mmCIF file of C-alpha atoms in Angstrom:
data_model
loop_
_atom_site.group_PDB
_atom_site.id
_atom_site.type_symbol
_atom_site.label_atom_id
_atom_site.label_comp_id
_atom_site.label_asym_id
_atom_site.label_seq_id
_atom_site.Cartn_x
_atom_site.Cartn_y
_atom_site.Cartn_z
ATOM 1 C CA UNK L 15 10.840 -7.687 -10.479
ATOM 2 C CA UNK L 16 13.934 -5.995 -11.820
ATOM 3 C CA UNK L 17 15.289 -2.819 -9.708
ATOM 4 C CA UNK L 18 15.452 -1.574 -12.873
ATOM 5 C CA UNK L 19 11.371 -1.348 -13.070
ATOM 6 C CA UNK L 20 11.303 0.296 -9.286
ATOM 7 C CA UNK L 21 9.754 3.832 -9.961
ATOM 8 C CA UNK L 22 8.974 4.708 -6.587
ATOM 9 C CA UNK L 23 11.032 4.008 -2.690
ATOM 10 C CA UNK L 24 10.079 4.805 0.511
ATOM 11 C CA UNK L 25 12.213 6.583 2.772
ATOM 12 C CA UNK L 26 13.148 9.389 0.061
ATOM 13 C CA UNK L 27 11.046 11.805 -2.253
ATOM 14 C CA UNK L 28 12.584 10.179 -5.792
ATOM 15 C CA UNK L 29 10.233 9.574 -8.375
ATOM 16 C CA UNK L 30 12.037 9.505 -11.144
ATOM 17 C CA UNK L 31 10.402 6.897 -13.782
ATOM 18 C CA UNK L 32 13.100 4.134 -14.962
ATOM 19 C CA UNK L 33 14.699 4.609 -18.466
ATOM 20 C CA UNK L 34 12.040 1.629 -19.629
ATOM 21 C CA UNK L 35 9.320 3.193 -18.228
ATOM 22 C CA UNK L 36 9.680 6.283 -19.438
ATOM 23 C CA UNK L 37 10.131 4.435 -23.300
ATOM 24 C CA UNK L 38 6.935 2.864 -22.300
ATOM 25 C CA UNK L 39 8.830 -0.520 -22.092
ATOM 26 C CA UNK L 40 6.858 -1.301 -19.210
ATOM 27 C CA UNK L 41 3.206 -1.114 -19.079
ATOM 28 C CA UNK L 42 0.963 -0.847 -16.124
ATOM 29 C CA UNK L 43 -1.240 -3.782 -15.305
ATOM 30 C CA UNK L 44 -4.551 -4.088 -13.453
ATOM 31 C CA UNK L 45 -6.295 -7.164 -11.571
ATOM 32 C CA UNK L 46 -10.428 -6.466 -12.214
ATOM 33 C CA UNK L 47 -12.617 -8.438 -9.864
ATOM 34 C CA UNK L 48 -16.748 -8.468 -11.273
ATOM 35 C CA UNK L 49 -18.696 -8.912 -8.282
ATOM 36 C CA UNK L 50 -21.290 -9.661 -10.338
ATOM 37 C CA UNK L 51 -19.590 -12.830 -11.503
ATOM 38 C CA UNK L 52 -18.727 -14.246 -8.051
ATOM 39 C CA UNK L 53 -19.939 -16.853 -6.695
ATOM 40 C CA UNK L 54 -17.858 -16.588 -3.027
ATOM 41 C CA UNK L 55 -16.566 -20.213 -3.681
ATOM 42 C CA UNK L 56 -12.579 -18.780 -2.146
ATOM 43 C CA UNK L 57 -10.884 -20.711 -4.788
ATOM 44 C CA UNK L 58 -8.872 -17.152 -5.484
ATOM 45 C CA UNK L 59 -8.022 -17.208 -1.028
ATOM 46 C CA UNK L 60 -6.785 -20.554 -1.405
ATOM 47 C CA UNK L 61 -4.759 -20.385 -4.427
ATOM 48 C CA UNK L 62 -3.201 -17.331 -2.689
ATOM 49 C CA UNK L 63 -2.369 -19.471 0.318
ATOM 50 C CA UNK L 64 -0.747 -22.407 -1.856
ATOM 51 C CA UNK L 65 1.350 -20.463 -4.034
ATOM 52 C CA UNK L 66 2.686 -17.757 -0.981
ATOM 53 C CA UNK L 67 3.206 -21.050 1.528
ATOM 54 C CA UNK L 68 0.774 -19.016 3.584
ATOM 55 C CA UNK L 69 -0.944 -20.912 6.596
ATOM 56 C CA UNK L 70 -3.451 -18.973 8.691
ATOM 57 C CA UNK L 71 -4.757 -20.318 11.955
ATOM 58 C CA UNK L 72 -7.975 -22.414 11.692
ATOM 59 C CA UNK L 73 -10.800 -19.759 13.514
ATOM 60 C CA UNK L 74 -13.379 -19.970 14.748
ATOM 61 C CA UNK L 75 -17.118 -19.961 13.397
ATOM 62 C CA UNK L 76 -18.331 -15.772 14.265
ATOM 63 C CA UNK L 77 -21.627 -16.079 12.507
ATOM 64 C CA UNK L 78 -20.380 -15.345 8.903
ATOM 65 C CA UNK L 79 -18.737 -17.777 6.209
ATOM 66 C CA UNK L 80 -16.085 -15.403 5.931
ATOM 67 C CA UNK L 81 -12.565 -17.218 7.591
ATOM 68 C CA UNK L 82 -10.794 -15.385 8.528
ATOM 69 C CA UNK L 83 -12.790 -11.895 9.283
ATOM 70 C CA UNK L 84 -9.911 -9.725 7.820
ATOM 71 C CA UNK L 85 -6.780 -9.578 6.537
ATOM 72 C CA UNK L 86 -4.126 -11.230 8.618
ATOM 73 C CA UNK L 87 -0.638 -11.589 7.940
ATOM 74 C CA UNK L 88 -0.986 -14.981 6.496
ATOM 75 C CA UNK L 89 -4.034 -13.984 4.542
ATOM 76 C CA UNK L 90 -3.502 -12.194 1.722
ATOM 77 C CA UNK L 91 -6.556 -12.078 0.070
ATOM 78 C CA UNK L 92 -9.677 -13.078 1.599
ATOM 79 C CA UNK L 93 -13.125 -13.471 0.420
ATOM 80 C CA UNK L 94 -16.030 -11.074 2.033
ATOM 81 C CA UNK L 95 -19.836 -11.927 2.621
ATOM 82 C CA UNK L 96 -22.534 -9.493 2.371
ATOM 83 C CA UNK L 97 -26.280 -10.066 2.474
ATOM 84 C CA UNK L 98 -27.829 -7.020 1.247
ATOM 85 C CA UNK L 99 -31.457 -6.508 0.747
ATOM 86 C CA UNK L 100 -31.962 -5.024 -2.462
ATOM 87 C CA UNK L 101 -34.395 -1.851 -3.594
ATOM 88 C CA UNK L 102 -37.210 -4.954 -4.717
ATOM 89 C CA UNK L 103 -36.656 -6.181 -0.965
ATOM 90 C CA UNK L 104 -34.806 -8.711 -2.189
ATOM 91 C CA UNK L 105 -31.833 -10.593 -0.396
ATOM 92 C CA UNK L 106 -28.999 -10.880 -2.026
ATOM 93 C CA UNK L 107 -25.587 -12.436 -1.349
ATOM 94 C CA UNK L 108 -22.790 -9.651 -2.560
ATOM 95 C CA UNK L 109 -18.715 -11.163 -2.311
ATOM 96 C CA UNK L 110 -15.635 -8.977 -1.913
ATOM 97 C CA UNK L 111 -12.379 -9.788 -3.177
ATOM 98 C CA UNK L 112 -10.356 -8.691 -0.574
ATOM 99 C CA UNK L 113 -6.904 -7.927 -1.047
ATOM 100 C CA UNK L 114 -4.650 -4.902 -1.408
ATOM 101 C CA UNK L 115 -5.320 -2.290 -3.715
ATOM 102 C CA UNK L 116 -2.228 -1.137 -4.936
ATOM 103 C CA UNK L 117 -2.667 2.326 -5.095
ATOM 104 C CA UNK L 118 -1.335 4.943 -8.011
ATOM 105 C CA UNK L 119 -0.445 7.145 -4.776
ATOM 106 C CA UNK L 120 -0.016 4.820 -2.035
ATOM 107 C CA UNK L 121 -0.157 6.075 1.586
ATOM 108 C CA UNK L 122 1.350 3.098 2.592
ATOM 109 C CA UNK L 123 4.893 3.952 1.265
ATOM 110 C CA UNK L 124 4.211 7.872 2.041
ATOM 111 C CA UNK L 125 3.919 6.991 5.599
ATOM 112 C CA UNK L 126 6.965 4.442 5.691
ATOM 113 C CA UNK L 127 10.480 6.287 6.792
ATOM 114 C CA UNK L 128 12.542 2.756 5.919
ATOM 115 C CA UNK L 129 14.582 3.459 2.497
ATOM 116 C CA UNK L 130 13.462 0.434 0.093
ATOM 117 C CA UNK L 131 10.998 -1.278 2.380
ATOM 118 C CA UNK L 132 7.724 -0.123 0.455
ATOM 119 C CA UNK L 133 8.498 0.163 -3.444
ATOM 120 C CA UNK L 134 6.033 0.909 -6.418
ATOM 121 C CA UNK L 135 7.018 -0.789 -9.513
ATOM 122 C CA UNK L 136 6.657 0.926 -13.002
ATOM 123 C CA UNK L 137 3.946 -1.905 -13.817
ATOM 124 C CA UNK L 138 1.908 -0.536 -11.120
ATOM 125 C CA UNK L 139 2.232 -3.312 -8.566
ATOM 126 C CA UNK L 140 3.307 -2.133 -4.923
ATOM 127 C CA UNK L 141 5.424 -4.035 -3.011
ATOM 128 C CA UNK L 142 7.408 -4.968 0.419
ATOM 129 C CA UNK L 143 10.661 -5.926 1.245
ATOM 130 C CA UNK L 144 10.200 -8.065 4.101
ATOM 131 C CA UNK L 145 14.241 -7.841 4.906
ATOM 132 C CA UNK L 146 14.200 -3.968 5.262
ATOM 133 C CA UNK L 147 10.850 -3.625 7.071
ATOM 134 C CA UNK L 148 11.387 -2.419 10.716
ATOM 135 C CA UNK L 149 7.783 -2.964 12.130
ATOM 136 C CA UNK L 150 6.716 0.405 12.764
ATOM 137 C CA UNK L 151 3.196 0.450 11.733
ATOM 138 C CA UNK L 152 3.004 3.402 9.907
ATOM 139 C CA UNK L 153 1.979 1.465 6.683
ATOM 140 C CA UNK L 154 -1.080 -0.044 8.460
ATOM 141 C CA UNK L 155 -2.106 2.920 10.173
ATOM 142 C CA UNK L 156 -1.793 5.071 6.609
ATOM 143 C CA UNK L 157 -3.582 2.726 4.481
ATOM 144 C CA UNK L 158 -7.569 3.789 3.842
ATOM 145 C CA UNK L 159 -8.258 0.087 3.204
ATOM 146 C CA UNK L 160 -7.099 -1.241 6.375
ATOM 147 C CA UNK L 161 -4.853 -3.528 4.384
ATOM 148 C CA UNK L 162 -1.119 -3.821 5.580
ATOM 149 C CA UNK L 163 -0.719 -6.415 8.687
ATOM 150 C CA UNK L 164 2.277 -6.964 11.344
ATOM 151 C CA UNK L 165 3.317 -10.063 12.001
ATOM 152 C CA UNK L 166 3.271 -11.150 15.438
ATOM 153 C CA UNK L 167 6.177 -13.572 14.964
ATOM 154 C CA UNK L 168 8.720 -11.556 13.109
ATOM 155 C CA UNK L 169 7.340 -7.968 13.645
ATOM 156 C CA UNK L 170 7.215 -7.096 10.086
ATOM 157 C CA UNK L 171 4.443 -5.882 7.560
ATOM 158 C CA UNK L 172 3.063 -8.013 4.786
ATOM 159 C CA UNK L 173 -0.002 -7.809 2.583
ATOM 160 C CA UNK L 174 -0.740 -9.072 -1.036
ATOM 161 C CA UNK L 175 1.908 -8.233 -3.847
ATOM 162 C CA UNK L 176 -0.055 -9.102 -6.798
ATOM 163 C CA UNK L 177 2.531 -12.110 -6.860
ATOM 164 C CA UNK L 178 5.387 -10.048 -8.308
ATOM 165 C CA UNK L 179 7.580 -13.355 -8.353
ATOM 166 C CA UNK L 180 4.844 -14.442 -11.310
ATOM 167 C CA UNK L 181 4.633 -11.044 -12.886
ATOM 168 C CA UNK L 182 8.323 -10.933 -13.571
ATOM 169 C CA UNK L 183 7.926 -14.244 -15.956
ATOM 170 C CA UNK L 184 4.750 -13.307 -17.573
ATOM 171 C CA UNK L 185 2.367 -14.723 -15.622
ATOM 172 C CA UNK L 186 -0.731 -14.069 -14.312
ATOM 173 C CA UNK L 187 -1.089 -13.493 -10.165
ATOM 174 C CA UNK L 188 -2.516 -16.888 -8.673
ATOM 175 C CA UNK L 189 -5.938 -15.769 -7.785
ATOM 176 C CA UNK L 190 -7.009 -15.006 -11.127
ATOM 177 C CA UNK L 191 -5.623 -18.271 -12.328
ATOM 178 C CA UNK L 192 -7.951 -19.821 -10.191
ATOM 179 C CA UNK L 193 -10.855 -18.170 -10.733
ATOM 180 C CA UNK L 194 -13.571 -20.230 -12.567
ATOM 181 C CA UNK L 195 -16.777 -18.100 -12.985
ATOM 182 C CA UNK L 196 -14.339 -15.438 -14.439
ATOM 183 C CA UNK L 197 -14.898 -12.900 -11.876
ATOM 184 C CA UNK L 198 -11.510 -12.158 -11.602
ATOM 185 C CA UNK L 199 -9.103 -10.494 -14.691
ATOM 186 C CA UNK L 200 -5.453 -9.626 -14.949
ATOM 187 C CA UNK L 201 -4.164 -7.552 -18.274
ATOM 188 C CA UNK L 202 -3.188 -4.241 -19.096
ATOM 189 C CA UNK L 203 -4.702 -1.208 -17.495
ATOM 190 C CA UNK L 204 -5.836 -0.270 -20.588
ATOM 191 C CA UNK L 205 -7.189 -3.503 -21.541
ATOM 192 C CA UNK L 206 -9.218 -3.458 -17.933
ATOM 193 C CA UNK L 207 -10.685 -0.448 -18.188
ATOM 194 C CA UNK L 208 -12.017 -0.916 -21.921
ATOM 195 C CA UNK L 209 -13.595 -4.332 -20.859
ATOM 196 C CA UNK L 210 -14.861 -2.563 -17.621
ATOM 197 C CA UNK L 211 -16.650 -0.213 -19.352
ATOM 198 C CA UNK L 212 -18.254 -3.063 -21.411
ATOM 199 C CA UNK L 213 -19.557 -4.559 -18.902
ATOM 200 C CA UNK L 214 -20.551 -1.999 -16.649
ATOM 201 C CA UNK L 215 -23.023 -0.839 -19.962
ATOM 202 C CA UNK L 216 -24.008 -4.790 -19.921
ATOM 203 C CA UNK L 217 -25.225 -4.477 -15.920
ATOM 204 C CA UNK L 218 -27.029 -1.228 -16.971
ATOM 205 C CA UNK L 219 -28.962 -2.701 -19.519
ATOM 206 C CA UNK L 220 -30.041 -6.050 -17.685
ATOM 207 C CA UNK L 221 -31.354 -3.308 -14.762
ATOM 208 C CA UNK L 222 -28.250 -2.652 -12.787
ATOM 209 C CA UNK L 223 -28.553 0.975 -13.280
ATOM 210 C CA UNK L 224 -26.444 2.267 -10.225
ATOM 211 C CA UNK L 225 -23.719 -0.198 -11.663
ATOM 212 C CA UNK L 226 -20.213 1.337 -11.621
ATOM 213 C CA UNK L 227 -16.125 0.433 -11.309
ATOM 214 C CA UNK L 228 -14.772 1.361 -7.897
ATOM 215 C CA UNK L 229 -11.142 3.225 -8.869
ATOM 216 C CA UNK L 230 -11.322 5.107 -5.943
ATOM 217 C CA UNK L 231 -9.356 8.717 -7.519
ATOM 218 C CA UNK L 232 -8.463 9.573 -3.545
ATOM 219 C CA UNK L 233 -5.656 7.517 -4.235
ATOM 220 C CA UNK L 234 -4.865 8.210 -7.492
ATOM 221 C CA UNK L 235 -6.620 5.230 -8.872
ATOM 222 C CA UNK L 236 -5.825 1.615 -8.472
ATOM 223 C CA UNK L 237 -3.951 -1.501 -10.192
ATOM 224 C CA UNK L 238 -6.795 -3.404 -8.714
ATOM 225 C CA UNK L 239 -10.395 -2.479 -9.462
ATOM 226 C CA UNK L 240 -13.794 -3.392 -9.045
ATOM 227 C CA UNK L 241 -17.042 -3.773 -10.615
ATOM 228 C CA UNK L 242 -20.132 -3.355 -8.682
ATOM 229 C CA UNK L 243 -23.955 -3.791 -8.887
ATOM 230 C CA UNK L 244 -24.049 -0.162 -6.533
ATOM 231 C CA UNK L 245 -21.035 2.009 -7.158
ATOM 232 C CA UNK L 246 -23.029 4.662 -4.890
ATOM 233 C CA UNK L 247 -22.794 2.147 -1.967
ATOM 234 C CA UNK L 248 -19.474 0.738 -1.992
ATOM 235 C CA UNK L 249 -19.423 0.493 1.872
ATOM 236 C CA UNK L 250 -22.109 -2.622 1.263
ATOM 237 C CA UNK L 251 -19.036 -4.727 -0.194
ATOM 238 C CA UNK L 252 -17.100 -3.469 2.600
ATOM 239 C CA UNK L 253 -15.211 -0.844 0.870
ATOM 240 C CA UNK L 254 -14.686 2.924 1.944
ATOM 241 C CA UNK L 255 -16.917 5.269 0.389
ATOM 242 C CA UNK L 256 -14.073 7.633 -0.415
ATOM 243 C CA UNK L 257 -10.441 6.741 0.759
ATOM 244 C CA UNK L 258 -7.991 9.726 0.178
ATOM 245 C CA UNK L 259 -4.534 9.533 1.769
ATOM 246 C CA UNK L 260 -4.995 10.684 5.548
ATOM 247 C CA UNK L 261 -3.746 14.480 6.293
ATOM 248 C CA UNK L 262 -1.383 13.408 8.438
ATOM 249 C CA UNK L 263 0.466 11.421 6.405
ATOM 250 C CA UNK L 264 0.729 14.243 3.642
ATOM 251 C CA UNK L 265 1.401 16.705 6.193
ATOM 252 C CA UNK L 266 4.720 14.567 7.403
ATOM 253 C CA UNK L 267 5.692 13.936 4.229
ATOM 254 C CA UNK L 268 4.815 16.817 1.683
ATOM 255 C CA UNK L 269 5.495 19.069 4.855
ATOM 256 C CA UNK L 270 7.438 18.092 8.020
ATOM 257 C CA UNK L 271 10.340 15.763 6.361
ATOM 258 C CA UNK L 272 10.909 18.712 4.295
ATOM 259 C CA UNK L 273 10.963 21.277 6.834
ATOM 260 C CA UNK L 274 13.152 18.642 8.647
ATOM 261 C CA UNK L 275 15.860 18.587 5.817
ATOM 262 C CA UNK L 276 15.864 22.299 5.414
ATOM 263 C CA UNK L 277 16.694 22.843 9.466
ATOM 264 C CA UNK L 278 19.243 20.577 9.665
ATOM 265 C CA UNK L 279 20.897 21.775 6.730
ATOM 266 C CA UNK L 280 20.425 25.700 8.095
ATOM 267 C CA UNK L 281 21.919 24.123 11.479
ATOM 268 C CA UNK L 282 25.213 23.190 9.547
ATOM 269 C CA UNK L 283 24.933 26.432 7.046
ATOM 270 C CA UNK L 284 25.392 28.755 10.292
ATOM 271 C CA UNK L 285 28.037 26.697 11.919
ATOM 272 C CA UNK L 286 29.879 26.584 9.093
ATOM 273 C CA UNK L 287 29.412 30.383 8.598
ATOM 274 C CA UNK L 288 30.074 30.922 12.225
ATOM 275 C CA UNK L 289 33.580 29.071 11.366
ATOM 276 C CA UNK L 290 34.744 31.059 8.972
ATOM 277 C CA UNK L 291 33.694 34.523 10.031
ATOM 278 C CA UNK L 292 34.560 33.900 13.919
ATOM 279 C CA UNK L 293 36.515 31.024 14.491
ATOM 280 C CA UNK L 294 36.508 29.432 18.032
ATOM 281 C CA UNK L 295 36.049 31.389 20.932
ATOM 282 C CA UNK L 296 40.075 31.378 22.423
ATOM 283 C CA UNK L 297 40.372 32.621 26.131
ATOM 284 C CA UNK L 298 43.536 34.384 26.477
ATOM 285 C CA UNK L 299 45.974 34.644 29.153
ATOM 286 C CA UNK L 300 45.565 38.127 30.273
ATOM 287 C CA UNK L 301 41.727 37.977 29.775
ATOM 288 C CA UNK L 302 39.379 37.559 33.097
ATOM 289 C CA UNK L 303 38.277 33.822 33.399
ATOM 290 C CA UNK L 304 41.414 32.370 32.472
ATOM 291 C CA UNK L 305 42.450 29.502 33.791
ATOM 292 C CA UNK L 306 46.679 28.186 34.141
ATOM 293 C CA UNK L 307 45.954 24.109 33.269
ATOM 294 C CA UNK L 308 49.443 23.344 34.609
ATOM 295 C CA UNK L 309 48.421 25.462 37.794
ATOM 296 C CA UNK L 310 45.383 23.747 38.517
ATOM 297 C CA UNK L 311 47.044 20.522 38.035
ATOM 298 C CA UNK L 312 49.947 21.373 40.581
ATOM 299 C CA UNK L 313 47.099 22.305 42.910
ATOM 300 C CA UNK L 314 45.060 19.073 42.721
ATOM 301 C CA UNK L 315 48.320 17.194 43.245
ATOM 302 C CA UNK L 316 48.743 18.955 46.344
#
C-alpha cells in the first residue's frame, strides 16, 4: 500500500485523510463472509497459510474440528465450529470466519504508543509493521475480538491484513479467492452492504427471521462483516455481543497522553519563564553560605 493512502498512525493523534482520499480517489473496501453459505471446508485458512508462508504447529485433537482453537501468530484466519440447537430443536452446524476485523475505530492502534507500527489505510484495511512493532501487548490486550497475537519467536504482533500486498495490485485477499460455496465476498463497502441487505431480506423470507449483518457500531463499523442466521446471538458464532473500545484505552489516549503533552510542555513554559524573569540563583561573595573554591581547594591539598 502506498504511504500516500495511510490515513491513520499510531503513536500520534493525526488523522488527517490523504489528498486521494479526501478526492475520493480511494474507496473503502469490505470482505463479507455469509455464514449461511459455509460449509466449514477451511479452504479460506489454508489459502491464508500458502499465500502468507504461514506454518502453524500441527495440534492436537481437543474435541472440536477446529485446528488450531484460536488465532495464533501463524494463523491468520481460522475457521470456527459451532453446533447450535436451533428454536425447532434442531442441531445445526454454524462456521465462523475468523480473522481480524479491521475496525473503522480500531482499539488496536489507540492502544499502541509505537509511531507507524499500527496504520489504517484510507481503503479501510488496518495494518502492522512488523519492523517497528516493539512487543508490548497493548494491541492484544485492546482489541474486543481477541485478535492481535505475539510471537513467541520474535516478540512482535501479527494478525490478518486483508493481504494488503494483493490489495495494492487489484486483487482480491486470498481467502475469498478460495472460497467455493461463495460464502466469502470482497468489493466496495458500498457494494457489500447493498448485496448484504439482499440477502439478509432472502434469509427472512426462507424463515430466518432473526437474520442480520454483524457491523458491530462499538467500533465504528467494520471492513469485514458478517451475515448471520441470529444477529441477536452473535456470541453462538463466537463473536462478542457488543465490542466497544475498552475505557481504558480511551481514557489513555483521548485523556492521559494529552494531559501528558500539556505537563511537559507547562514544565518547560515555567522554566523558561523562570529564565527570563529571574535568571540563575548567583551566591555572592559577601552573602552567608558562600563558599572561596580556590580556598577549599588549598585546604584539601593540605
Amino acid at each position: 500500500m502506498a504511504t500516500q493512502d495511510i490515513i491513520r498512525r499510531s503513536g500520534t493523534t493525526d488523522i488527517t485523510p490523504s489528498a486521494q482520499a479526501r478526492i475520493g480517489a480511494v474507496k473503502e473496501v469490505t470482505k463479507l463472509f455469509d455464514a449461511t453459505k459455509c460449509t466449514g471446508c477451511k479452504a479460506c485458512q489454508v489459502a491464508c497459510s500458502e499465500w502468507n508462508d504461514l506454518r502453524e504447529e500441527v495440534g492436537t485433537f481437543q474435541g472440536s474440528y477446529q485446528n488450531p482453537m484460536t488465532l495464533t501468530p501463524e494463523s491468520w484466519n481460522i475457521m470456527q465450529y459451532h453446533e447450535v440447537v436451533d428454536d425447532n430443536k434442531k442441531l445445526r452446524w454454524q462456521f465462523t470466519h475468523t480473522a481480524c476485523m479491521h475496525c473503522a475505530d480500531p482499539a488496536c492502534l489507540k492502544a499502541c504508543s509505537t509511531g507507524g507500527a499500527i496504520v489504517q489505510h484510507a481503503n479501510g484495511t488496518v495494518d502492522f509493521d512488523s519492523d517497528k512493532c516493539i512487543g508490548c501487548g497493548y494491541c492484544a490486550s485492546a482489541c474486543p475480538f481477541n485478535v492481535p497475537k505475539i510471537s513467541k519467536t520474535d516478540n512482535k504482533a501479527y494478525k490478518c491484513t486483508l493481504c494488503s500486498d494483493r490489495l495494492a495490485v487489484g486483487l482480491e485477499p486470498s481467502c475469498v479467492k478460495t472460497c467455493t460455496t461463495g460464502a466469502l465476498r470482497f468489493g466496495t463497502r458500498e457494494d457489500m452492504l447493498f448485496y448484504a441487505e439482499k440477502r439478509v431480506a432472502q434469509l427472512k423470507d426462507r424463515g430466518f427471521t432473526n437474520a442480520g449483518l454483524y457491523n458491530p457500531e462499538g467500533v465504528g463499523g467494520t471492513h469485514y462483516m458478517m451475515i448471520l442466521h441470529d444477529i441477536n446471538k452473535p456470541d453462538t458464532y463466537g463473536m462478542p455481543v457488543d465490542p466497544v473500545i475498552p475505557a481504558a484505552t480511551e481514557i489513555r489516549q483521548d485523556w492521559l497522553k494529552p494531559l501528558g503533552t500539556a505537563g511537559l510542555l507547562a514544565t518547560a513554559g515555567f522554566a523558561l519563564l523562570h529564565r527570563i524573569t529571574v535568571g540563575r540563583n548567583i551566591v555572592e561573595e559577601d552573602q552567608p553560605g558562600y563558599i572561596d573554591a580556590a580556598a577549599e581547594k588549598e585546604e584539601d591539598k593540605q
